[in-house]
C-alpha cells in the first residue's frame, strides 16, 4: 500500500500515519522527521533545511525531493509506505506522479485529515515532543503524567522550534497557499478521501479504517 496523508500542520496526520504504519507493517515516512534527523546529525542538508523550517517556510522542492527519492529507494519500502508531509506543493506532487509512473507504481489513496484553523493553532502551540523516542503530547489535551517528562522513555520534552506562535501562523498560511491545492489535484485523480480531523485521535483512526475498508485495504 502506498498512502499519502494530507493535512495542515497540527492535523494529527503524523500520529495517524504512525498508527497505520504499525497496523499495516509499512514504514511511516515523514519528511519533517527526515529533515530533523538530518539536522541532529548536522549534515549539510540538515543545515540547509533548518534555515527554512525555523522560519516556517518550505524547504525548496529539489532538496526535499532528492531526500524523499533516496528514502523511498530503501529496502523497507518494498511493500509500500505511509507518506506524511510529502508532497506539499504542486510541483512535488507532479514529480512524484512521474516517479511513480516511471516505476510502474500507483498510489493506493490520499487521506485528507481536515481540521478547523482555530483548533490547529492551539494544537500546535501546545504540542510538546520527545527528542528521543518522538512521542508527542499536548500541554492541555494530552499531558504526560509528570510535566515535561516523556512517559515512554523519561527524556525531557521539548517544543519544536517551529511550533512557536509566530512561526505557526506562517506555517498555516503556507499550507493554505502551497499545499491545499493538492486536495483538488488528488480529488481530480479520484484518489482523495477526507476524514474529519476535529474528532479525537481514536475517532480519526476509526474513520480512516472505515475509508481504507472502502478502498479494499481493510486490515483484518
Ligand atoms: P512537519 O514536521 O511535516 O510539520 O514539517 C516541518 C517542516 O519541514 C515544514 O514546515 C517545512 O519547513 C519542512 N518540510 C517538511 N516536508 C516538506 C516538504 N514536502 N516540502 C518542503 N518542506 C517540507
PDB file of C-alpha atoms and ligand atoms in Angstrom:
ATOM      1  CA  UNK A   1       0.000   0.000   0.000  1.00  0.00           C
ATOM      2  CA  UNK A   2       1.162   3.471  -0.821  1.00  0.00           C
ATOM      3  CA  UNK A   3      -0.692   6.179   1.045  1.00  0.00           C
ATOM      4  CA  UNK A   4      -0.318   9.925   1.303  1.00  0.00           C
ATOM      5  CA  UNK A   5      -1.538  11.744   4.412  1.00  0.00           C
ATOM      6  CA  UNK A   6      -2.564  15.270   3.544  1.00  0.00           C
ATOM      7  CA  UNK A   7      -3.468  17.885   6.126  1.00  0.00           C
ATOM      8  CA  UNK A   8      -2.380  21.109   7.756  1.00  0.00           C
ATOM      9  CA  UNK A   9       0.369  21.196  10.368  1.00  0.00           C
ATOM     10  CA  UNK A  10      -1.298  20.058  13.594  1.00  0.00           C
ATOM     11  CA  UNK A  11      -3.986  17.999  11.841  1.00  0.00           C
ATOM     12  CA  UNK A  12      -2.702  14.889  13.613  1.00  0.00           C
ATOM     13  CA  UNK A  13      -1.590  13.193  10.418  1.00  0.00           C
ATOM     14  CA  UNK A  14       1.747  12.156  11.932  1.00  0.00           C
ATOM     15  CA  UNK A  15       0.043  10.280  14.769  1.00  0.00           C
ATOM     16  CA  UNK A  16      -2.383   8.658  12.352  1.00  0.00           C
ATOM     17  CA  UNK A  17       0.411   7.767   9.945  1.00  0.00           C
ATOM     18  CA  UNK A  18       2.241   6.063  12.821  1.00  0.00           C
ATOM     19  CA  UNK A  19      -0.825   4.026  13.713  1.00  0.00           C
ATOM     20  CA  UNK A  20      -1.465   2.994  10.105  1.00  0.00           C
ATOM     21  CA  UNK A  21       2.183   2.139   9.581  1.00  0.00           C
ATOM     22  CA  UNK A  22       2.146  -0.152  12.595  1.00  0.00           C
ATOM     23  CA  UNK A  23      -1.109  -1.766  11.584  1.00  0.00           C
ATOM     24  CA  UNK A  24      -0.038  -2.451   8.011  1.00  0.00           C
ATOM     25  CA  UNK A  25       3.643  -3.140   8.638  1.00  0.00           C
ATOM     26  CA  UNK A  26       4.922  -0.471   6.264  1.00  0.00           C
ATOM     27  CA  UNK A  27       7.204   2.461   7.165  1.00  0.00           C
ATOM     28  CA  UNK A  28       5.909   5.878   8.134  1.00  0.00           C
ATOM     29  CA  UNK A  29       7.932   8.298   6.025  1.00  0.00           C
ATOM     30  CA  UNK A  30       7.707  11.831   7.427  1.00  0.00           C
ATOM     31  CA  UNK A  31       9.691  14.484   5.575  1.00  0.00           C
ATOM     32  CA  UNK A  32       9.657  16.722   8.673  1.00  0.00           C
ATOM     33  CA  UNK A  33      11.197  13.873  10.734  1.00  0.00           C
ATOM     34  CA  UNK A  34      13.757  13.171   7.992  1.00  0.00           C
ATOM     35  CA  UNK A  35      14.819  16.829   7.964  1.00  0.00           C
ATOM     36  CA  UNK A  36      15.002  16.920  11.762  1.00  0.00           C
ATOM     37  CA  UNK A  37      17.143  13.746  11.767  1.00  0.00           C
ATOM     38  CA  UNK A  38      19.464  15.427   9.253  1.00  0.00           C
ATOM     39  CA  UNK A  39      19.914  18.488  11.364  1.00  0.00           C
ATOM     40  CA  UNK A  40      20.500  16.444  14.523  1.00  0.00           C
ATOM     41  CA  UNK A  41      23.242  14.639  12.604  1.00  0.00           C
ATOM     42  CA  UNK A  42      24.481  18.012  11.414  1.00  0.00           C
ATOM     43  CA  UNK A  43      24.511  17.098   7.728  1.00  0.00           C
ATOM     44  CA  UNK A  44      24.708  19.789   5.068  1.00  0.00           C
ATOM     45  CA  UNK A  45      21.134  19.033   4.029  1.00  0.00           C
ATOM     46  CA  UNK A  46      20.068  19.393   7.666  1.00  0.00           C
ATOM     47  CA  UNK A  47      21.709  22.815   7.930  1.00  0.00           C
ATOM     48  CA  UNK A  48      20.031  23.992   4.730  1.00  0.00           C
ATOM     49  CA  UNK A  49      16.611  22.684   5.747  1.00  0.00           C
ATOM     50  CA  UNK A  50      16.788  24.159   9.214  1.00  0.00           C
ATOM     51  CA  UNK A  51      17.051  27.723   7.919  1.00  0.00           C
ATOM     52  CA  UNK A  52      13.719  27.329   6.110  1.00  0.00           C
ATOM     53  CA  UNK A  53      11.992  25.325   8.827  1.00  0.00           C
ATOM     54  CA  UNK A  54      12.810  27.762  11.619  1.00  0.00           C
ATOM     55  CA  UNK A  55      11.025  30.497   9.702  1.00  0.00           C
ATOM     56  CA  UNK A  56       8.028  28.340   8.861  1.00  0.00           C
ATOM     57  CA  UNK A  57       8.905  28.235   5.146  1.00  0.00           C
ATOM     58  CA  UNK A  58       9.030  25.180   2.951  1.00  0.00           C
ATOM     59  CA  UNK A  59      12.365  23.642   2.084  1.00  0.00           C
ATOM     60  CA  UNK A  60      12.964  24.009  -1.699  1.00  0.00           C
ATOM     61  CA  UNK A  61      11.412  21.272  -3.827  1.00  0.00           C
ATOM     62  CA  UNK A  62      14.676  19.959  -5.290  1.00  0.00           C
ATOM     63  CA  UNK A  63      16.247  19.480  -1.846  1.00  0.00           C
ATOM     64  CA  UNK A  64      13.115  17.814  -0.490  1.00  0.00           C
ATOM     65  CA  UNK A  65      12.594  15.562  -3.480  1.00  0.00           C
ATOM     66  CA  UNK A  66      16.183  14.302  -3.524  1.00  0.00           C
ATOM     67  CA  UNK A  67      15.805  13.279   0.121  1.00  0.00           C
ATOM     68  CA  UNK A  68      12.439  11.607  -0.492  1.00  0.00           C
ATOM     69  CA  UNK A  69      13.559   9.626  -3.560  1.00  0.00           C
ATOM     70  CA  UNK A  70      16.502   8.338  -1.572  1.00  0.00           C
ATOM     71  CA  UNK A  71      14.277   7.290   1.347  1.00  0.00           C
ATOM     72  CA  UNK A  72      11.704   5.611  -0.925  1.00  0.00           C
ATOM     73  CA  UNK A  73      14.519   3.662  -2.549  1.00  0.00           C
ATOM     74  CA  UNK A  74      15.362   1.904   0.717  1.00  0.00           C
ATOM     75  CA  UNK A  75      14.537  -1.772   1.110  1.00  0.00           C
ATOM     76  CA  UNK A  76      11.867  -1.413   3.827  1.00  0.00           C
ATOM     77  CA  UNK A  77       9.532   0.396   1.396  1.00  0.00           C
ATOM     78  CA  UNK A  78       9.133  -2.603  -0.920  1.00  0.00           C
ATOM     79  CA  UNK A  79       5.622  -3.326   0.432  1.00  0.00           C
ATOM     80  CA  UNK A  80       4.697   0.357   0.437  1.00  0.00           C
ATOM     81  CA  UNK A  81       4.738   3.315   2.802  1.00  0.00           C
ATOM     82  CA  UNK A  82       2.668   5.959   4.507  1.00  0.00           C
ATOM     83  CA  UNK A  83       3.892   9.387   3.412  1.00  0.00           C
ATOM     84  CA  UNK A  84       3.389  12.234   5.856  1.00  0.00           C
ATOM     85  CA  UNK A  85       4.347  15.770   4.818  1.00  0.00           C
ATOM     86  CA  UNK A  86       5.071  14.943   1.190  1.00  0.00           C
ATOM     87  CA  UNK A  87       4.053  16.056  -1.360  1.00  0.00           C
ATOM     88  CA  UNK A  88       3.461  19.585  -0.095  1.00  0.00           C
ATOM     89  CA  UNK A  89       3.482  21.621  -3.323  1.00  0.00           C
ATOM     90  CA  UNK A  90       2.001  21.043  -6.792  1.00  0.00           C
ATOM     91  CA  UNK A  91       5.434  20.560  -8.412  1.00  0.00           C
ATOM     92  CA  UNK A  92       6.295  17.943  -5.751  1.00  0.00           C
ATOM     93  CA  UNK A  93       3.024  16.125  -6.475  1.00  0.00           C
ATOM     94  CA  UNK A  94       3.641  16.212 -10.240  1.00  0.00           C
ATOM     95  CA  UNK A  95       7.221  14.991  -9.886  1.00  0.00           C
ATOM     96  CA  UNK A  96       6.048  12.277  -7.511  1.00  0.00           C
ATOM     97  CA  UNK A  97       3.422  11.127 -10.034  1.00  0.00           C
ATOM     98  CA  UNK A  98       6.092  10.991 -12.731  1.00  0.00           C
ATOM     99  CA  UNK A  99       8.411   8.984 -10.465  1.00  0.00           C
ATOM    100  CA  UNK A 100       5.597   6.543  -9.607  1.00  0.00           C
ATOM    101  CA  UNK A 101       4.657   6.065 -13.268  1.00  0.00           C
ATOM    102  CA  UNK A 102       8.294   5.501 -14.208  1.00  0.00           C
ATOM    103  CA  UNK A 103       8.419   2.746 -11.574  1.00  0.00           C
ATOM    104  CA  UNK A 104       5.093   1.336 -12.751  1.00  0.00           C
ATOM    105  CA  UNK A 105       3.509   2.091  -9.404  1.00  0.00           C
ATOM    106  CA  UNK A 106       0.458   3.979  -8.248  1.00  0.00           C
ATOM    107  CA  UNK A 107      -0.858   5.434  -5.022  1.00  0.00           C
ATOM    108  CA  UNK A 108      -3.496   3.426  -3.146  1.00  0.00           C
ATOM    109  CA  UNK A 109      -5.086   6.581  -1.761  1.00  0.00           C
ATOM    110  CA  UNK A 110      -4.667  10.066  -0.369  1.00  0.00           C
ATOM    111  CA  UNK A 111      -6.203  10.829   3.018  1.00  0.00           C
ATOM    112  CA  UNK A 112      -7.040  14.413   3.760  1.00  0.00           C
ATOM    113  CA  UNK A 113      -7.313  15.000   7.510  1.00  0.00           C
ATOM    114  CA  UNK A 114      -9.377  18.173   7.711  1.00  0.00           C
ATOM    115  CA  UNK A 115      -9.273  20.355  10.838  1.00  0.00           C
ATOM    116  CA  UNK A 116     -10.610  23.849  11.660  1.00  0.00           C
ATOM    117  CA  UNK A 117      -7.974  26.556  11.754  1.00  0.00           C
ATOM    118  CA  UNK A 118      -8.580  27.626  15.399  1.00  0.00           C
ATOM    119  CA  UNK A 119      -8.122  24.008  16.506  1.00  0.00           C
ATOM    120  CA  UNK A 120      -4.849  23.762  14.545  1.00  0.00           C
ATOM    121  CA  UNK A 121      -3.389  26.864  16.141  1.00  0.00           C
ATOM    122  CA  UNK A 122      -3.988  25.623  19.696  1.00  0.00           C
ATOM    123  CA  UNK A 123      -2.868  22.071  18.917  1.00  0.00           C
ATOM    124  CA  UNK A 124       0.451  23.297  17.536  1.00  0.00           C
ATOM    125  CA  UNK A 125       1.392  25.857  20.146  1.00  0.00           C
ATOM    126  CA  UNK A 126       0.577  23.364  22.963  1.00  0.00           C
ATOM    127  CA  UNK A 127       2.420  20.478  21.326  1.00  0.00           C
ATOM    128  CA  UNK A 128       5.479  19.031  23.061  1.00  0.00           C
ATOM    129  CA  UNK A 129       7.570  16.218  21.732  1.00  0.00           C
ATOM    130  CA  UNK A 130      10.164  13.789  22.949  1.00  0.00           C
ATOM    131  CA  UNK A 131      13.517  14.342  21.222  1.00  0.00           C
ATOM    132  CA  UNK A 132      14.490  10.714  21.954  1.00  0.00           C
ATOM    133  CA  UNK A 133      11.523   8.474  21.094  1.00  0.00           C
ATOM    134  CA  UNK A 134       9.409  11.007  19.118  1.00  0.00           C
ATOM    135  CA  UNK A 135       6.299  10.558  21.306  1.00  0.00           C
ATOM    136  CA  UNK A 136       4.106  13.655  21.174  1.00  0.00           C
ATOM    137  CA  UNK A 137       1.987  15.283  23.890  1.00  0.00           C
ATOM    138  CA  UNK A 138      -0.168  18.348  24.332  1.00  0.00           C
ATOM    139  CA  UNK A 139       0.102  20.507  27.439  1.00  0.00           C
ATOM    140  CA  UNK A 140      -3.670  20.643  27.762  1.00  0.00           C
ATOM    141  CA  UNK A 141      -5.260  17.822  25.743  1.00  0.00           C
ATOM    142  CA  UNK A 142      -2.731  15.032  26.254  1.00  0.00           C
ATOM    143  CA  UNK A 143      -0.236  15.929  29.003  1.00  0.00           C
ATOM    144  CA  UNK A 144       2.440  13.483  30.204  1.00  0.00           C
ATOM    145  CA  UNK A 145       1.974  12.144  33.769  1.00  0.00           C
ATOM    146  CA  UNK A 146       4.942  14.215  35.004  1.00  0.00           C
ATOM    147  CA  UNK A 147       5.146  17.708  33.483  1.00  0.00           C
ATOM    148  CA  UNK A 148       7.685  17.947  30.646  1.00  0.00           C
ATOM    149  CA  UNK A 149       8.877  14.330  31.005  1.00  0.00           C
ATOM    150  CA  UNK A 150       8.217  11.657  28.380  1.00  0.00           C
ATOM    151  CA  UNK A 151       6.003   8.828  29.722  1.00  0.00           C
ATOM    152  CA  UNK A 152       7.621   6.341  27.383  1.00  0.00           C
ATOM    153  CA  UNK A 153      11.346   6.952  27.826  1.00  0.00           C
ATOM    154  CA  UNK A 154      11.813   9.551  30.559  1.00  0.00           C
ATOM    155  CA  UNK A 155      13.510  12.157  28.341  1.00  0.00           C
ATOM    156  CA  UNK A 156      12.756  15.859  28.827  1.00  0.00           C
ATOM    157  CA  UNK A 157      10.098  17.061  26.392  1.00  0.00           C
ATOM    158  CA  UNK A 158      10.758  19.965  24.071  1.00  0.00           C
ATOM    159  CA  UNK A 159       8.738  22.373  21.992  1.00  0.00           C
ATOM    160  CA  UNK A 160       9.663  22.206  18.324  1.00  0.00           C
ATOM    161  CA  UNK A 161      11.338  25.428  17.190  1.00  0.00           C
ATOM    162  CA  UNK A 162       8.665  25.862  14.554  1.00  0.00           C
ATOM    163  CA  UNK A 163       5.741  25.323  16.962  1.00  0.00           C
ATOM    164  CA  UNK A 164       6.175  28.803  18.484  1.00  0.00           C
ATOM    165  CA  UNK A 165       3.203  31.011  17.757  1.00  0.00           C
ATOM    166  CA  UNK A 166       4.692  33.414  15.156  1.00  0.00           C
ATOM    167  CA  UNK A 167       6.036  30.513  13.102  1.00  0.00           C
ATOM    168  CA  UNK A 168       2.807  28.539  13.446  1.00  0.00           C
ATOM    169  CA  UNK A 169       0.853  31.377  11.780  1.00  0.00           C
ATOM    170  CA  UNK A 170       3.249  31.331   8.824  1.00  0.00           C
ATOM    171  CA  UNK A 171       3.135  27.545   8.500  1.00  0.00           C
ATOM    172  CA  UNK A 172      -0.654  27.622   8.372  1.00  0.00           C
ATOM    173  CA  UNK A 173      -0.537  30.340   5.701  1.00  0.00           C
ATOM    174  CA  UNK A 174       1.997  28.358   3.667  1.00  0.00           C
ATOM    175  CA  UNK A 175      -0.231  25.305   3.968  1.00  0.00           C
ATOM    176  CA  UNK A 176      -3.179  27.281   2.638  1.00  0.00           C
ATOM    177  CA  UNK A 177      -1.351  28.687  -0.392  1.00  0.00           C
ATOM    178  CA  UNK A 178       1.072  25.864  -1.279  1.00  0.00           C
ATOM    179  CA  UNK A 179      -0.436  22.587  -0.070  1.00  0.00           C
ATOM    180  CA  UNK A 180      -4.214  22.980  -0.064  1.00  0.00           C
ATOM    181  CA  UNK A 181      -4.342  22.953  -3.895  1.00  0.00           C
ATOM    182  CA  UNK A 182      -3.277  19.301  -3.659  1.00  0.00           C
ATOM    183  CA  UNK A 183      -6.717  18.449  -2.270  1.00  0.00           C
ATOM    184  CA  UNK A 184      -8.243  19.292  -5.672  1.00  0.00           C
ATOM    185  CA  UNK A 185      -5.294  17.745  -7.504  1.00  0.00           C
ATOM    186  CA  UNK A 186      -5.846  14.339  -5.896  1.00  0.00           C
ATOM    187  CA  UNK A 187      -9.642  14.671  -5.974  1.00  0.00           C
ATOM    188  CA  UNK A 188      -9.407  15.001  -9.771  1.00  0.00           C
ATOM    189  CA  UNK A 189      -7.396  11.767  -9.838  1.00  0.00           C
ATOM    190  CA  UNK A 190     -10.131  10.042  -7.820  1.00  0.00           C
ATOM    191  CA  UNK A 191      -7.694   9.262  -5.009  1.00  0.00           C
ATOM    192  CA  UNK A 192      -8.885  11.656  -2.303  1.00  0.00           C
ATOM    193  CA  UNK A 193     -10.650  10.532   0.889  1.00  0.00           C
ATOM    194  CA  UNK A 194     -11.454  13.151   3.519  1.00  0.00           C
ATOM    195  CA  UNK A 195     -11.798  12.473   7.242  1.00  0.00           C
ATOM    196  CA  UNK A 196     -12.886  14.877   9.975  1.00  0.00           C
ATOM    197  CA  UNK A 197      -9.728  15.576  11.968  1.00  0.00           C
ATOM    198  CA  UNK A 198     -11.541  17.678  14.599  1.00  0.00           C
ATOM    199  CA  UNK A 199     -12.535  14.420  16.308  1.00  0.00           C
ATOM    200  CA  UNK A 200     -10.424  12.630  18.929  1.00  0.00           C
ATOM    201  CA  UNK A 201      -7.346  10.764  17.694  1.00  0.00           C
ATOM    202  CA  UNK A 202      -9.113   7.396  18.189  1.00  0.00           C
ATOM    203  CA  UNK A 203     -12.175   8.562  16.268  1.00  0.00           C
ATOM    204  CA  UNK A 204      -9.976   9.760  13.418  1.00  0.00           C
ATOM    205  CA  UNK A 205      -8.216   6.374  13.373  1.00  0.00           C
ATOM    206  CA  UNK A 206     -11.626   4.669  13.186  1.00  0.00           C
ATOM    207  CA  UNK A 207     -12.714   6.942  10.310  1.00  0.00           C
ATOM    208  CA  UNK A 208      -9.504   6.157   8.450  1.00  0.00           C
ATOM    209  CA  UNK A 209     -10.036   2.430   8.964  1.00  0.00           C
ATOM    210  CA  UNK A 210     -13.555   2.756   7.501  1.00  0.00           C
ATOM    211  CA  UNK A 211     -12.229   4.617   4.485  1.00  0.00           C
ATOM    212  CA  UNK A 212      -9.462   2.074   3.992  1.00  0.00           C
ATOM    213  CA  UNK A 213     -12.038  -0.707   4.028  1.00  0.00           C
ATOM    214  CA  UNK A 214     -13.958   1.153   1.318  1.00  0.00           C
ATOM    215  CA  UNK A 215     -10.918   1.099  -0.948  1.00  0.00           C
ATOM    216  CA  UNK A 216     -10.314  -2.580  -0.244  1.00  0.00           C
ATOM    217  CA  UNK A 217      -7.470  -2.119   2.228  1.00  0.00           C
ATOM    218  CA  UNK A 218      -9.138  -3.395   5.382  1.00  0.00           C
ATOM    219  CA  UNK A 219      -6.606  -4.738   7.824  1.00  0.00           C
ATOM    220  CA  UNK A 220      -8.291  -7.889   9.213  1.00  0.00           C
TER     221      UNK A 220
HETATM  222  P1  LIG B   1       6.318  18.810   9.522  1.00  0.00           P
HETATM  223  O1  LIG B   1       7.018  18.052  10.596  1.00  0.00           O
HETATM  224  O2  LIG B   1       5.669  17.929   8.499  1.00  0.00           O
HETATM  225  O3  LIG B   1       5.363  19.848  10.064  1.00  0.00           O
HETATM  226  O4  LIG B   1       7.452  19.613   8.708  1.00  0.00           O
HETATM  227  C1  LIG B   1       8.251  20.573   9.354  1.00  0.00           C
HETATM  228  C2  LIG B   1       8.899  21.484   8.332  1.00  0.00           C
HETATM  229  O5  LIG B   1       9.728  20.722   7.447  1.00  0.00           O
HETATM  230  C3  LIG B   1       7.957  22.234   7.400  1.00  0.00           C
HETATM  231  O6  LIG B   1       7.421  23.397   7.992  1.00  0.00           O
HETATM  232  C4  LIG B   1       8.892  22.554   6.237  1.00  0.00           C
HETATM  233  O7  LIG B   1       9.774  23.607   6.550  1.00  0.00           O
HETATM  234  C5  LIG B   1       9.708  21.284   6.143  1.00  0.00           C
HETATM  235  N1  LIG B   1       9.074  20.303   5.237  1.00  0.00           N
HETATM  236  C6  LIG B   1       8.533  19.110   5.565  1.00  0.00           C
HETATM  237  N2  LIG B   1       8.059  18.483   4.481  1.00  0.00           N
HETATM  238  C7  LIG B   1       8.305  19.301   3.429  1.00  0.00           C
HETATM  239  C8  LIG B   1       8.037  19.226   2.033  1.00  0.00           C
HETATM  240  N3  LIG B   1       7.407  18.169   1.480  1.00  0.00           N
HETATM  241  N4  LIG B   1       8.445  20.254   1.255  1.00  0.00           N
HETATM  242  C9  LIG B   1       9.087  21.314   1.770  1.00  0.00           C
HETATM  243  N5  LIG B   1       9.342  21.463   3.083  1.00  0.00           N
HETATM  244  C10 LIG B   1       8.963  20.467   3.905  1.00  0.00           C
END
